[in-house]
Tab-separated table of C-alpha atoms and ligand atoms in Angstrom:
chain	number	residue	atom	x	y	z
Q	877	MET	CA	13.501	-36.373	10.305
Q	878	LEU	CA	14.023	-38.533	7.187
Q	879	VAL	CA	15.616	-37.210	3.981
Q	880	SER	CA	16.965	-38.480	0.660
Q	881	GLY	CA	18.262	-35.325	-0.994
Q	882	ALA	CA	18.879	-31.608	-0.691
Q	883	GLY	CA	17.220	-31.251	2.700
Q	884	THR	CA	15.974	-27.676	2.317
Q	885	ASN	CA	12.850	-28.565	4.301
Q	886	LEU	CA	15.085	-30.034	6.999
Q	887	GLN	CA	17.139	-26.822	6.982
Q	888	ALA	CA	14.009	-24.718	7.437
Q	889	LEU	CA	13.072	-26.814	10.480
Q	890	LEU	CA	16.600	-26.668	11.885
Q	891	ASP	CA	16.548	-22.873	11.531
Q	892	ALA	CA	13.153	-22.661	13.257
Q	893	CYS	CA	14.302	-24.945	16.094
Q	894	ALA	CA	17.101	-22.499	16.932
Q	895	ASP	CA	14.412	-20.423	18.680
Q	896	PRO	CA	13.407	-22.170	21.943
Q	897	ALA	CA	9.927	-20.649	21.618
Q	898	TYR	CA	9.388	-22.758	18.499
Q	899	GLY	CA	8.760	-25.713	20.803
Q	900	ALA	CA	10.368	-28.524	18.802
Q	901	GLU	CA	13.834	-29.915	18.221
Q	902	VAL	CA	15.240	-32.238	15.589
Q	903	VAL	CA	16.654	-35.198	17.561
Q	904	ALA	CA	18.099	-37.123	14.610
Q	905	VAL	CA	18.187	-37.244	10.796
Q	906	GLY	CA	17.935	-40.534	8.932
Q	907	ALA	CA	18.488	-41.287	5.255
Q	908	ASP	CA	18.380	-44.142	2.774
Q	909	ARG	CA	21.566	-43.030	1.013
Q	910	ASP	CA	24.974	-41.498	1.762
Q	911	GLY	CA	26.534	-38.341	0.425
Q	912	ILE	CA	23.460	-36.126	0.338
Q	913	GLU	CA	23.246	-32.499	1.328
Q	914	GLY	CA	20.466	-33.335	3.795
Q	915	LEU	CA	22.905	-35.353	5.918
Q	916	ALA	CA	25.559	-32.644	5.622
Q	917	ARG	CA	23.047	-30.085	6.919
Q	918	ALA	CA	22.352	-32.278	9.944
Q	919	GLU	CA	26.047	-32.815	10.608
Q	920	ARG	CA	26.738	-29.066	10.421
Q	921	ALA	CA	23.970	-28.550	12.976
Q	922	GLY	CA	25.440	-31.208	15.284
Q	923	ILE	CA	22.404	-33.491	14.893
Q	924	PRO	CA	22.965	-37.281	15.027
Q	925	THR	CA	22.470	-39.051	11.692
Q	926	PHE	CA	21.950	-42.607	10.508
Q	927	VAL	CA	21.850	-44.201	7.043
Q	928	HIS	CA	20.227	-47.481	6.064
Q	929	ARG	CA	20.350	-48.350	2.363
Q	930	VAL	CA	17.777	-50.791	1.066
Q	931	SER	CA	20.534	-52.575	-0.901
Q	932	ASP	CA	22.389	-53.397	2.328
Q	933	PHE	CA	19.529	-55.635	3.517
Q	934	ALA	CA	18.399	-59.035	2.288
Q	935	THR	CA	14.761	-57.968	2.218
Q	936	ARG	CA	12.731	-54.777	2.182
Q	937	GLU	CA	11.151	-55.898	5.462
Q	938	GLU	CA	14.545	-56.054	7.166
Q	939	TRP	CA	15.384	-52.572	5.907
Q	940	ASP	CA	12.045	-51.295	7.177
Q	941	ALA	CA	12.631	-52.826	10.610
Q	942	ALA	CA	16.139	-51.320	10.771
Q	943	MET	CA	14.794	-47.863	9.892
Q	944	ALA	CA	12.109	-48.219	12.559
Q	945	GLN	CA	14.668	-49.257	15.180
Q	946	ALA	CA	17.088	-46.483	14.241
Q	947	CYS	CA	14.319	-43.901	14.617
Q	948	ALA	CA	13.103	-45.447	17.869
Q	949	ASP	CA	16.635	-45.240	19.300
Q	950	HIS	CA	16.187	-41.448	19.310
Q	951	ASP	CA	12.731	-41.646	20.908
Q	952	PRO	CA	11.048	-38.990	18.722
Q	953	ASP	CA	7.514	-37.746	19.402
Q	954	LEU	CA	7.041	-37.203	15.675
Q	955	VAL	CA	8.842	-38.503	12.579
Q	956	VAL	CA	8.808	-36.167	9.568
Q	957	SER	CA	9.799	-37.203	6.051
Q	958	ALA	CA	10.774	-34.426	3.682
Q	959	GLY	CA	11.985	-35.625	0.327
Q	960	PHE	CA	12.505	-39.131	1.741
Q	961	MET	CA	11.990	-41.197	-1.405
Q	962	LYS	CA	11.053	-44.513	0.191
Q	963	LEU	CA	7.767	-45.947	1.416
Q	964	ALA	CA	7.650	-47.003	5.033
Q	965	GLY	CA	6.543	-50.589	5.605
Q	966	PRO	CA	4.586	-52.415	8.298
Q	967	ALA	CA	7.309	-52.404	10.982
Q	968	PHE	CA	7.822	-48.665	10.639
Q	969	LEU	CA	4.123	-47.844	10.578
Q	970	GLY	CA	3.519	-50.249	13.467
Q	971	ARG	CA	5.881	-48.177	15.554
Q	972	PHE	CA	5.198	-44.664	14.290
Q	973	GLY	CA	1.769	-44.837	12.669
Q	974	GLY	CA	-0.286	-41.752	13.513
Q	975	ARG	CA	2.836	-39.704	14.240
Q	976	TYR	CA	4.750	-40.180	10.986
Q	977	LEU	CA	4.256	-37.235	8.623
Q	978	ASN	CA	5.342	-36.722	5.028
Q	979	THR	CA	5.399	-33.624	2.882
Q	980	HIS	CA	4.510	-34.016	-0.785
Q	981	PRO	CA	4.883	-31.460	-3.623
Q	982	ALA	CA	1.268	-31.548	-4.833
Q	983	LEU	CA	-2.200	-30.758	-3.559
Q	984	LEU	CA	-3.269	-34.272	-2.595
Q	985	PRO	CA	-5.268	-36.282	-3.442
Q	986	ALA	CA	-4.155	-35.014	-6.859
Q	987	PHE	CA	-0.778	-36.179	-8.157
Q	988	PRO	CA	0.496	-38.686	-5.593
Q	989	GLY	CA	3.751	-40.544	-6.222
Q	990	MET	CA	7.310	-39.682	-7.083
Q	991	HIS	CA	6.706	-36.743	-9.464
Q	992	GLY	CA	4.025	-34.551	-7.900
Q	993	ALA	CA	5.166	-31.225	-9.343
Q	994	ALA	CA	5.885	-32.645	-12.817
Q	995	ASP	CA	2.550	-34.461	-12.947
Q	996	ALA	CA	0.660	-31.295	-11.940
Q	997	LEU	CA	2.442	-29.257	-14.625
Q	998	ALA	CA	1.810	-31.913	-17.284
Q	999	TYR	CA	-1.875	-32.067	-16.367
Q	1000	GLY	CA	-2.165	-28.315	-16.820
Q	1001	VAL	CA	-3.526	-27.296	-13.424
Q	1002	LYS	CA	-3.393	-23.581	-12.620
Q	1003	VAL	CA	-2.947	-24.033	-8.866
Q	1004	ALA	CA	-0.316	-26.388	-7.442
Q	1005	GLY	CA	1.112	-26.751	-3.974
Q	1006	ALA	CA	2.293	-28.970	-1.164
Q	1007	THR	CA	0.576	-31.269	1.320
Q	1008	LEU	CA	1.658	-32.401	4.780
Q	1009	PHE	CA	-0.100	-35.629	5.704
Q	1010	VAL	CA	-0.088	-38.466	8.220
Q	1011	VAL	CA	1.452	-41.474	6.476
Q	1012	ASP	CA	-0.739	-44.546	6.127
Q	1013	PRO	CA	-0.002	-47.769	4.190
Q	1014	GLY	CA	-1.014	-46.207	0.854
Q	1015	VAL	CA	1.009	-43.974	-1.452
Q	1016	ASP	CA	0.355	-40.379	-0.321
Q	1017	THR	CA	-3.157	-41.304	0.840
Q	1018	GLY	CA	-3.069	-40.471	4.561
Q	1019	PRO	CA	-5.078	-37.837	6.478
Q	1020	ILE	CA	-4.113	-34.275	5.496
Q	1021	VAL	CA	-2.567	-32.021	8.152
Q	1022	ALA	CA	-1.890	-28.890	6.095
Q	1023	GLN	CA	-1.699	-27.648	2.526
Q	1024	ALA	CA	-0.178	-24.628	0.787
Q	1025	ALA	CA	-1.130	-23.479	-2.714
Q	1026	VAL	CA	0.914	-21.642	-5.343
Q	1027	PRO	CA	0.003	-20.468	-8.860
Q	1028	VAL	CA	1.255	-22.266	-11.965
Q	1029	GLU	CA	2.690	-19.752	-14.444
Q	1030	ASP	CA	2.374	-20.190	-18.206
Q	1031	ASP	CA	6.133	-20.405	-18.705
Q	1032	ASP	CA	6.834	-22.735	-15.783
Q	1033	THR	CA	9.195	-25.670	-16.143
Q	1034	VAL	CA	9.157	-28.542	-13.667
Q	1035	GLU	CA	12.108	-26.882	-11.955
Q	1036	THR	CA	10.566	-23.405	-11.603
Q	1037	LEU	CA	7.235	-24.824	-10.447
Q	1038	HIS	CA	8.822	-27.222	-7.951
Q	1039	GLU	CA	10.987	-24.413	-6.574
Q	1040	ARG	CA	7.908	-22.193	-6.078
Q	1041	ILE	CA	6.153	-25.103	-4.380
Q	1042	LYS	CA	9.149	-25.712	-2.126
Q	1043	VAL	CA	9.186	-22.100	-0.907
Q	1044	ALA	CA	5.544	-22.438	0.187
Q	1045	GLU	CA	6.162	-25.998	1.424
Q	1046	ARG	CA	8.943	-24.952	3.800
Q	1047	THR	CA	6.806	-22.189	5.326
Q	1048	MET	CA	3.859	-24.572	5.707
Q	1049	LEU	CA	6.030	-27.321	7.208
Q	1050	VAL	CA	7.696	-25.044	9.754
Q	1051	ALA	CA	4.413	-23.418	10.803
Q	1052	THR	CA	2.581	-26.733	11.072
Q	1053	VAL	CA	5.243	-28.812	12.845
Q	1054	GLY	CA	5.608	-25.998	15.376
Q	1055	ARG	CA	1.881	-26.011	16.037
Q	1056	LEU	CA	1.794	-29.816	16.302
Q	1057	ALA	CA	4.618	-29.717	18.851
Q	1058	ARG	CA	3.166	-26.865	20.902
Q	1059	GLU	CA	-0.531	-27.701	20.708
Q	1060	GLY	CA	-0.757	-31.429	19.999
Q	1061	PHE	CA	-3.064	-32.976	17.423
Q	1062	ALA	CA	-5.663	-35.666	16.952
Q	1063	VAL	CA	-6.485	-37.802	13.916
Q	1064	GLU	CA	-10.205	-38.593	13.665
Q	1065	GLY	CA	-10.805	-40.692	10.570
Q	1066	ARG	CA	-9.598	-38.552	7.694
Q	1067	ARG	CA	-9.768	-35.305	9.687
Q	1068	VAL	CA	-6.734	-33.964	11.515
Q	1069	ARG	CA	-7.384	-31.469	14.294
Q	1070	ILE	CA	-4.515	-29.409	15.718
Q	1071	GLY	CA	-4.829	-28.424	19.381
Q	1072	SER	CA	-7.349	-29.574	21.934
E	1463	GAR	C1	10.082	-31.638	-1.466
E	1463	GAR	O1	9.444	-30.802	-2.406
E	1463	GAR	C2	9.178	-32.793	-1.084
E	1463	GAR	O2	7.812	-32.470	-1.074
E	1463	GAR	C3	9.484	-33.762	-2.185
E	1463	GAR	O3	10.856	-33.685	-2.365
E	1463	GAR	C4	11.275	-32.354	-2.078
E	1463	GAR	C5	12.434	-32.429	-1.116
E	1463	GAR	O4	13.100	-31.224	-1.020
E	1463	GAR	N1	9.030	-35.069	-1.830
E	1463	GAR	C6	8.531	-35.939	-2.700
E	1463	GAR	O5	8.461	-35.741	-3.877
E	1463	GAR	C7	8.059	-37.221	-2.065
E	1463	GAR	N2	7.236	-37.955	-2.983
E	1463	GAR	P1	14.249	-31.002	0.063
E	1463	GAR	O6	15.144	-32.239	0.037
E	1463	GAR	O7	14.974	-29.779	-0.410
E	1463	GAR	O8	13.577	-30.808	1.388
């Protein structure tokens, strides 16, 4: 699992994984920065962590290759980004393409990028939400695995809307990752099918 911040999605998965019937385990947590609550959550749960900061590498490509190697060292079946605020590059996608998922706080293809919830609120949509997708080389453009919708209230701020989205996002992420682990999945063009 890859994080850059609070790690509440990570925590939801860690809590779900405590039940063996859930069918998945978090084997490691990686980050692009130190001192974040996401890493502290992993450490409290006894999960191995690694940090590679872009600024510690001469090039973005070298950082990307180091992230790919660090993930590969833990031999995951699936890599999940939740609030990981970096784009994976060719080395990472070469290794994990098709099994690297990201969760985004908007109903894609609307409002890709760094500020999904804020952009949705500014646009004035009445339904917002979160999207779990298979990462491809674009920005939030990959095949969609699952989505969860929430209403936008008239008095919402970015913070209240994003928090409502995150509640639905965590439930969607936990339910979907569990199904992917237990039932498998296939990506056929833009369509993602869970189970056989
Ligand atoms: C989540 O809402 C996630 O969708 C978003 O950051 C939040 C992380 O929360 N990701 C992006 O905006 C990526 N573009 P968390 O750290 O509490 O899990």
